[in-house]
Amino acid sequence: MRQILLAVMMLAVAAQTGTAWAFADDEARTAILELREQLKASQRAQVDLMGQVEALRAENQRMIGQMQELTRQVETMDKRLVEVEPARVELNGRVISVKPAERRDFEKAVELFRNRDFSNCLKALNTFKKTWPKSAYMADVDYWRASSYYALNNFKSTITVTNNLYRVYPSSPKAPEALLLKASAELSDGAIDEAKKTLNTLIKRYPKSDSAKTAKSRLAQIEKLG
């Protein structure tokens, strides 16, 4: 009898244990399925987030491109304004208004003279006169033209250009220097009487100039030579 009761009790315990295991397996499956759904949802959220990040990155690149283009346009406009807007510079103790390109052309031509490239200096200055016919540099342009002709021993052209400078720009600081250069060309060309006349005109017209002092000295030398 005791053995029968034990057997019955063992069967009951076994039945309860099997039922518990069955419940545990179902809960585990449910938990796994929930985790899988959560994982899928998380993966979808990550994909969506990456898409948003890429969209923001593309929009940022587009805005950067627009800003760079606007910056380039502004810089281009600034450069154009600089080239167009006149600048005030000092020349022979006077303040004049010239365009940047005009100033560069003049300075390049004068630099050629300083480098003793007189032929190319003349070409550059002649081009300047055509390009900038109303330039405030014009008296100086003619002075350097005359100086280039003199350096090339072309005294006739020197006289012609200096005559024109004195006639057209009599108030220019280069006018007395032009007359002195004219006298030098006339002396070199053998026209002594013309040179004396030019020097006297210089002394009378510009008595306080440094060129007038030089003119007096040269007249004295000419008189000594007879």
PDB file of C-alpha atoms in Angstrom:
ATOM      1  CA  MET A   1       0.000   0.000   0.000  1.00  0.00           C
ATOM      2  CA  ARG A   2       2.793   2.405   0.888  1.00  0.00           C
ATOM      3  CA  GLN A   3       4.505   1.683  -2.383  1.00  0.00           C
ATOM      4  CA  ILE A   4       1.351   2.509  -4.297  1.00  0.00           C
ATOM      5  CA  LEU A   5       1.014   5.883  -2.525  1.00  0.00           C
ATOM      6  CA  LEU A   6       4.610   6.741  -3.319  1.00  0.00           C
ATOM      7  CA  ALA A   7       4.115   5.930  -6.958  1.00  0.00           C
ATOM      8  CA  VAL A   8       1.009   8.111  -7.119  1.00  0.00           C
ATOM      9  CA  MET A   9       2.858  11.025  -5.471  1.00  0.00           C
ATOM     10  CA  MET A  10       5.743  10.747  -7.874  1.00  0.00           C
ATOM     11  CA  LEU A  11       3.388  10.798 -10.841  1.00  0.00           C
ATOM     12  CA  ALA A  12       1.705  13.933  -9.474  1.00  0.00           C
ATOM     13  CA  VAL A  13       5.052  15.710  -9.019  1.00  0.00           C
ATOM     14  CA  ALA A  14       6.100  14.733 -12.523  1.00  0.00           C
ATOM     15  CA  ALA A  15       2.888  16.081 -13.977  1.00  0.00           C
ATOM     16  CA  GLN A  16       3.321  19.435 -12.194  1.00  0.00           C
ATOM     17  CA  THR A  17       6.942  19.698 -13.349  1.00  0.00           C
ATOM     18  CA  GLY A  18       6.002  19.040 -16.966  1.00  0.00           C
ATOM     19  CA  THR A  19       3.300  21.669 -16.838  1.00  0.00           C
ATOM     20  CA  ALA A  20       5.759  24.209 -15.378  1.00  0.00           C
ATOM     21  CA  TRP A  21       8.265  23.464 -18.128  1.00  0.00           C
ATOM     22  CA  ALA A  22       5.566  23.908 -20.755  1.00  0.00           C
ATOM     23  CA  PHE A  23       4.672  27.345 -19.319  1.00  0.00           C
ATOM     24  CA  ALA A  24       8.359  28.313 -19.185  1.00  0.00           C
ATOM     25  CA  ASP A  25       8.884  27.418 -22.859  1.00  0.00           C
ATOM     26  CA  ASP A  26       5.877  29.505 -23.929  1.00  0.00           C
ATOM     27  CA  GLU A  27       7.076  32.544 -21.967  1.00  0.00           C
ATOM     28  CA  ALA A  28      10.543  32.173 -23.442  1.00  0.00           C
ATOM     29  CA  ARG A  29       9.175  32.012 -26.978  1.00  0.00           C
ATOM     30  CA  THR A  30       7.019  35.054 -26.344  1.00  0.00           C
ATOM     31  CA  ALA A  31       9.977  36.976 -24.905  1.00  0.00           C
ATOM     32  CA  ILE A  32      12.168  36.036 -27.893  1.00  0.00           C
ATOM     33  CA  LEU A  33       9.492  37.154 -30.344  1.00  0.00           C
ATOM     34  CA  GLU A  34       9.140  40.461 -28.519  1.00  0.00           C
ATOM     35  CA  LEU A  35      12.895  40.986 -28.561  1.00  0.00           C
ATOM     36  CA  ARG A  36      12.979  40.258 -32.284  1.00  0.00           C
ATOM     37  CA  GLU A  37      10.263  42.825 -32.923  1.00  0.00           C
ATOM     38  CA  GLN A  38      12.086  45.355 -30.786  1.00  0.00           C
ATOM     39  CA  LEU A  39      15.295  44.659 -32.721  1.00  0.00           C
ATOM     40  CA  LYS A  40      13.517  45.107 -36.039  1.00  0.00           C
ATOM     41  CA  ALA A  41      11.947  48.329 -34.827  1.00  0.00           C
ATOM     42  CA  SER A  42      15.351  49.558 -33.646  1.00  0.00           C
ATOM     43  CA  GLN A  43      16.943  48.675 -36.992  1.00  0.00           C
ATOM     44  CA  ARG A  44      14.182  50.510 -38.867  1.00  0.00           C
ATOM     45  CA  ALA A  45      14.676  53.544 -36.625  1.00  0.00           C
ATOM     46  CA  GLN A  46      18.412  53.448 -37.308  1.00  0.00           C
ATOM     47  CA  VAL A  47      17.823  53.282 -41.066  1.00  0.00           C
ATOM     48  CA  ASP A  48      15.430  56.222 -40.846  1.00  0.00           C
ATOM     49  CA  LEU A  49      17.905  58.171 -38.744  1.00  0.00           C
ATOM     50  CA  MET A  50      20.737  57.485 -41.191  1.00  0.00           C
ATOM     51  CA  GLY A  51      18.509  58.676 -44.004  1.00  0.00           C
ATOM     52  CA  GLN A  52      17.777  61.899 -42.135  1.00  0.00           C
ATOM     53  CA  VAL A  53      21.479  62.389 -41.406  1.00  0.00           C
ATOM     54  CA  GLU A  54      22.352  61.940 -45.095  1.00  0.00           C
ATOM     55  CA  ALA A  55      19.596  64.363 -46.065  1.00  0.00           C
ATOM     56  CA  LEU A  56      20.915  66.933 -43.573  1.00  0.00           C
ATOM     57  CA  ARG A  57      24.450  66.384 -44.819  1.00  0.00           C
ATOM     58  CA  ALA A  58      23.354  66.911 -48.419  1.00  0.00           C
ATOM     59  CA  GLU A  59      21.444  70.058 -47.458  1.00  0.00           C
ATOM     60  CA  ASN A  60      24.473  71.323 -45.549  1.00  0.00           C
ATOM     61  CA  GLN A  61      26.719  70.737 -48.564  1.00  0.00           C
ATOM     62  CA  ARG A  62      24.220  72.553 -50.779  1.00  0.00           C
ATOM     63  CA  MET A  63      24.160  75.540 -48.418  1.00  0.00           C
ATOM     64  CA  ILE A  64      27.970  75.563 -48.221  1.00  0.00           C
ATOM     65  CA  GLY A  65      28.091  75.567 -52.023  1.00  0.00           C
ATOM     66  CA  GLN A  66      25.671  78.483 -52.165  1.00  0.00           C
ATOM     67  CA  MET A  67      27.685  80.437 -49.598  1.00  0.00           C
ATOM     68  CA  GLN A  68      30.912  79.797 -51.518  1.00  0.00           C
ATOM     69  CA  GLU A  69      29.287  80.971 -54.743  1.00  0.00           C
ATOM     70  CA  LEU A  70      27.943  84.109 -53.052  1.00  0.00           C
ATOM     71  CA  THR A  71      31.379  84.786 -51.569  1.00  0.00           C
ATOM     72  CA  ARG A  72      32.978  84.386 -55.001  1.00  0.00           C
ATOM     73  CA  GLN A  73      30.435  86.757 -56.553  1.00  0.00           C
ATOM     74  CA  VAL A  74      31.027  89.365 -53.837  1.00  0.00           C
ATOM     75  CA  GLU A  75      34.803  89.108 -54.269  1.00  0.00           C
ATOM     76  CA  THR A  76      34.421  89.444 -58.039  1.00  0.00           C
ATOM     77  CA  MET A  77      32.234  92.516 -57.614  1.00  0.00           C
ATOM     78  CA  ASP A  78      34.727  94.000 -55.153  1.00  0.00           C
ATOM     79  CA  LYS A  79      37.553  93.482 -57.649  1.00  0.00           C
ATOM     80  CA  ARG A  80      35.495  95.078 -60.414  1.00  0.00           C
ATOM     81  CA  LEU A  81      34.722  98.053 -58.194  1.00  0.00           C
ATOM     82  CA  VAL A  82      38.396  98.406 -57.332  1.00  0.00           C
ATOM     83  CA  GLU A  83      39.284  98.395 -61.038  1.00  0.00           C
ATOM     84  CA  VAL A  84      36.532 100.863 -61.921  1.00  0.00           C
ATOM     85  CA  GLU A  85      36.637 103.210 -58.945  1.00  0.00           C
ATOM     86  CA  PRO A  86      39.317 105.904 -59.291  1.00  0.00           C
ATOM     87  CA  ALA A  87      42.037 106.090 -56.658  1.00  0.00           C
ATOM     88  CA  ARG A  88      43.759 109.227 -55.425  1.00  0.00           C
ATOM     89  CA  VAL A  89      47.543 109.215 -55.811  1.00  0.00           C
ATOM     90  CA  GLU A  90      50.278 111.809 -55.431  1.00  0.00           C
ATOM     91  CA  LEU A  91      52.216 112.902 -58.505  1.00  0.00           C
ATOM     92  CA  ASN A  92      54.800 115.680 -58.544  1.00  0.00           C
ATOM     93  CA  GLY A  93      53.470 117.024 -55.251  1.00  0.00           C
ATOM     94  CA  ARG A  94      49.875 117.004 -56.496  1.00  0.00           C
ATOM     95  CA  VAL A  95      47.005 114.651 -55.747  1.00  0.00           C
ATOM     96  CA  ILE A  96      45.369 113.238 -58.860  1.00  0.00           C
ATOM     97  CA  SER A  97      42.557 110.754 -59.470  1.00  0.00           C
ATOM     98  CA  VAL A  98      43.376 107.714 -61.635  1.00  0.00           C
ATOM     99  CA  LYS A  99      42.059 104.222 -62.172  1.00  0.00           C
ATOM    100  CA  PRO A 100      44.137 101.276 -60.894  1.00  0.00           C
ATOM    101  CA  ALA A 101      44.744  99.873 -64.391  1.00  0.00           C
ATOM    102  CA  GLU A 102      45.711 103.353 -65.599  1.00  0.00           C
ATOM    103  CA  ARG A 103      48.223 103.681 -62.782  1.00  0.00           C
ATOM    104  CA  ARG A 104      49.704 100.244 -63.500  1.00  0.00           C
ATOM    105  CA  ASP A 105      50.136 101.031 -67.198  1.00  0.00           C
ATOM    106  CA  PHE A 106      51.919 104.287 -66.430  1.00  0.00           C
ATOM    107  CA  GLU A 107      54.225 102.801 -63.807  1.00  0.00           C
ATOM    108  CA  LYS A 108      55.151  99.874 -66.070  1.00  0.00           C
ATOM    109  CA  ALA A 109      56.110 102.281 -68.839  1.00  0.00           C
ATOM    110  CA  VAL A 110      58.263 104.416 -66.528  1.00  0.00           C
ATOM    111  CA  GLU A 111      59.913 101.280 -65.176  1.00  0.00           C
ATOM    112  CA  LEU A 112      60.979 100.417 -68.726  1.00  0.00           C
ATOM    113  CA  PHE A 113      62.718 103.806 -68.943  1.00  0.00           C
ATOM    114  CA  ARG A 114      64.483 103.215 -65.629  1.00  0.00           C
ATOM    115  CA  ASN A 115      65.670  99.885 -66.988  1.00  0.00           C
ATOM    116  CA  ARG A 116      67.036 101.773 -70.035  1.00  0.00           C
ATOM    117  CA  ASP A 117      64.644  99.986 -72.372  1.00  0.00           C
ATOM    118  CA  PHE A 118      63.836 103.225 -74.183  1.00  0.00           C
ATOM    119  CA  SER A 119      62.272 101.767 -77.335  1.00  0.00           C
ATOM    120  CA  ASN A 120      59.767  99.654 -75.432  1.00  0.00           C
ATOM    121  CA  CYS A 121      59.155 102.546 -73.071  1.00  0.00           C
ATOM    122  CA  LEU A 122      58.105 104.659 -76.052  1.00  0.00           C
ATOM    123  CA  LYS A 123      55.799 101.902 -77.298  1.00  0.00           C
ATOM    124  CA  ALA A 124      54.206 101.552 -73.867  1.00  0.00           C
ATOM    125  CA  LEU A 125      53.717 105.321 -73.512  1.00  0.00           C
ATOM    126  CA  ASN A 126      52.224 105.681 -76.990  1.00  0.00           C
ATOM    127  CA  THR A 127      49.813 102.865 -76.166  1.00  0.00           C
ATOM    128  CA  PHE A 128      48.992 104.605 -72.892  1.00  0.00           C
ATOM    129  CA  LYS A 129      48.043 107.813 -74.724  1.00  0.00           C
ATOM    130  CA  LYS A 130      45.598 105.871 -76.886  1.00  0.00           C
ATOM    131  CA  THR A 131      44.150 103.868 -73.991  1.00  0.00           C
ATOM    132  CA  TRP A 132      43.870 106.764 -71.523  1.00  0.00           C
ATOM    133  CA  PRO A 133      43.515 109.949 -73.624  1.00  0.00           C
ATOM    134  CA  LYS A 134      42.156 112.014 -70.721  1.00  0.00           C
ATOM    135  CA  SER A 135      44.582 110.752 -68.091  1.00  0.00           C
ATOM    136  CA  ALA A 136      45.929 113.057 -65.404  1.00  0.00           C
ATOM    137  CA  TYR A 137      49.301 111.431 -66.150  1.00  0.00           C
ATOM    138  CA  MET A 138      49.422 112.875 -69.655  1.00  0.00           C
ATOM    139  CA  ALA A 139      51.984 115.634 -69.025  1.00  0.00           C
ATOM    140  CA  ASP A 140      54.278 113.105 -67.372  1.00  0.00           C
ATOM    141  CA  VAL A 141      53.691 110.665 -70.221  1.00  0.00           C
ATOM    142  CA  ASP A 142      54.906 113.266 -72.715  1.00  0.00           C
ATOM    143  CA  TYR A 143      57.887 114.093 -70.515  1.00  0.00           C
ATOM    144  CA  TRP A 144      58.995 110.447 -70.431  1.00  0.00           C
ATOM    145  CA  ARG A 145      58.354 110.129 -74.147  1.00  0.00           C
ATOM    146  CA  ALA A 146      60.622 113.118 -74.791  1.00  0.00           C
ATOM    147  CA  SER A 147      63.240 111.693 -72.410  1.00  0.00           C
ATOM    148  CA  SER A 148      63.150 108.357 -74.254  1.00  0.00           C
ATOM    149  CA  TYR A 149      63.618 110.096 -77.612  1.00  0.00           C
ATOM    150  CA  TYR A 150      66.536 112.059 -76.182  1.00  0.00           C
ATOM    151  CA  ALA A 151      68.138 108.872 -74.814  1.00  0.00           C
ATOM    152  CA  LEU A 152      67.836 107.395 -78.321  1.00  0.00           C
ATOM    153  CA  ASN A 153      69.484 110.544 -79.789  1.00  0.00           C
ATOM    154  CA  ASN A 154      66.278 111.432 -81.612  1.00  0.00           C
ATOM    155  CA  PHE A 155      66.567 115.151 -80.880  1.00  0.00           C
ATOM    156  CA  LYS A 156      63.956 116.319 -83.414  1.00  0.00           C
ATOM    157  CA  SER A 157      61.259 114.198 -81.752  1.00  0.00           C
ATOM    158  CA  THR A 158      62.437 115.345 -78.335  1.00  0.00           C
ATOM    159  CA  ILE A 159      61.944 118.967 -79.353  1.00  0.00           C
ATOM    160  CA  THR A 160      58.512 118.261 -80.856  1.00  0.00           C
ATOM    161  CA  VAL A 161      57.198 116.455 -77.775  1.00  0.00           C
ATOM    162  CA  THR A 162      58.576 118.975 -75.250  1.00  0.00           C
ATOM    163  CA  ASN A 163      57.106 121.849 -77.268  1.00  0.00           C
ATOM    164  CA  ASN A 164      53.726 120.172 -77.137  1.00  0.00           C
ATOM    165  CA  LEU A 165      54.016 119.508 -73.387  1.00  0.00           C
ATOM    166  CA  TYR A 166      54.868 123.142 -72.626  1.00  0.00           C
ATOM    167  CA  ARG A 167      52.056 124.418 -74.869  1.00  0.00           C
ATOM    168  CA  VAL A 168      49.297 122.043 -73.626  1.00  0.00           C
ATOM    169  CA  TYR A 169      50.308 121.678 -69.959  1.00  0.00           C
ATOM    170  CA  PRO A 170      52.023 124.954 -68.984  1.00  0.00           C
ATOM    171  CA  SER A 171      51.023 124.637 -65.305  1.00  0.00           C
ATOM    172  CA  SER A 172      52.367 121.091 -64.959  1.00  0.00           C
ATOM    173  CA  PRO A 173      55.430 120.617 -62.717  1.00  0.00           C
ATOM    174  CA  LYS A 174      56.945 118.828 -65.719  1.00  0.00           C
ATOM    175  CA  ALA A 175      56.704 121.929 -67.950  1.00  0.00           C
ATOM    176  CA  PRO A 176      59.962 123.593 -66.745  1.00  0.00           C
ATOM    177  CA  GLU A 177      61.731 120.225 -66.885  1.00  0.00           C
ATOM    178  CA  ALA A 178      60.447 119.782 -70.429  1.00  0.00           C
ATOM    179  CA  LEU A 179      61.890 123.162 -71.477  1.00  0.00           C
ATOM    180  CA  LEU A 180      65.249 122.219 -69.975  1.00  0.00           C
ATOM    181  CA  LEU A 181      65.160 118.931 -71.872  1.00  0.00           C
ATOM    182  CA  LYS A 182      64.206 120.812 -75.061  1.00  0.00           C
ATOM    183  CA  ALA A 183      67.222 123.077 -74.663  1.00  0.00           C
ATOM    184  CA  SER A 184      69.483 120.042 -74.202  1.00  0.00           C
ATOM    185  CA  ALA A 185      68.093 118.508 -77.402  1.00  0.00           C
ATOM    186  CA  GLU A 186      68.640 121.771 -79.291  1.00  0.00           C
ATOM    187  CA  LEU A 187      72.230 121.990 -78.063  1.00  0.00           C
ATOM    188  CA  SER A 188      72.832 118.384 -79.053  1.00  0.00           C
ATOM    189  CA  ASP A 189      71.348 119.136 -82.460  1.00  0.00           C
ATOM    190  CA  GLY A 190      73.618 122.167 -82.911  1.00  0.00           C
ATOM    191  CA  ALA A 191      70.855 124.767 -82.579  1.00  0.00           C
ATOM    192  CA  ILE A 192      72.652 126.940 -80.030  1.00  0.00           C
ATOM    193  CA  ASP A 193      70.603 130.089 -80.561  1.00  0.00           C
ATOM    194  CA  GLU A 194      67.356 128.118 -80.173  1.00  0.00           C
ATOM    195  CA  ALA A 195      68.714 126.531 -77.008  1.00  0.00           C
ATOM    196  CA  LYS A 196      69.538 129.955 -75.520  1.00  0.00           C
ATOM    197  CA  LYS A 197      66.039 131.177 -76.376  1.00  0.00           C
ATOM    198  CA  THR A 198      64.472 128.133 -74.712  1.00  0.00           C
ATOM    199  CA  LEU A 199      66.577 128.564 -71.579  1.00  0.00           C
ATOM    200  CA  ASN A 200      65.617 132.234 -71.300  1.00  0.00           C
ATOM    201  CA  THR A 201      61.928 131.317 -71.710  1.00  0.00           C
ATOM    202  CA  LEU A 202      62.329 128.788 -68.909  1.00  0.00           C
ATOM    203  CA  ILE A 203      63.933 131.339 -66.577  1.00  0.00           C
ATOM    204  CA  LYS A 204      61.283 133.952 -67.319  1.00  0.00           C
ATOM    205  CA  ARG A 205      58.285 131.616 -67.181  1.00  0.00           C
ATOM    206  CA  TYR A 206      59.318 129.517 -64.154  1.00  0.00           C
ATOM    207  CA  PRO A 207      61.815 131.676 -62.188  1.00  0.00           C
ATOM    208  CA  LYS A 208      61.437 129.806 -58.892  1.00  0.00           C
ATOM    209  CA  SER A 209      61.839 126.311 -60.295  1.00  0.00           C
ATOM    210  CA  ASP A 210      64.936 124.154 -59.878  1.00  0.00           C
ATOM    211  CA  SER A 211      65.061 123.898 -63.673  1.00  0.00           C
ATOM    212  CA  ALA A 212      65.443 127.701 -63.875  1.00  0.00           C
ATOM    213  CA  LYS A 213      68.556 127.523 -61.694  1.00  0.00           C
ATOM    214  CA  THR A 214      70.031 124.900 -64.009  1.00  0.00           C
ATOM    215  CA  ALA A 215      69.059 127.018 -67.028  1.00  0.00           C
ATOM    216  CA  LYS A 216      70.996 130.006 -65.666  1.00  0.00           C
ATOM    217  CA  SER A 217      74.054 127.853 -65.148  1.00  0.00           C
ATOM    218  CA  ARG A 218      73.864 126.484 -68.689  1.00  0.00           C
ATOM    219  CA  LEU A 219      73.433 129.919 -70.196  1.00  0.00           C
ATOM    220  CA  ALA A 220      76.551 131.047 -68.370  1.00  0.00           C
ATOM    221  CA  GLN A 221      78.467 128.058 -69.742  1.00  0.00           C
ATOM    222  CA  ILE A 222      77.242 128.771 -73.277  1.00  0.00           C
ATOM    223  CA  GLU A 223      78.341 132.406 -72.979  1.00  0.00           C
ATOM    224  CA  LYS A 224      81.820 131.322 -71.837  1.00  0.00           C
ATOM    225  CA  LEU A 225      82.148 129.033 -74.813  1.00  0.00           C
ATOM    226  CA  GLY A 226      81.275 131.984 -76.995  1.00  0.00           C
TER     227      GLY A 226
END
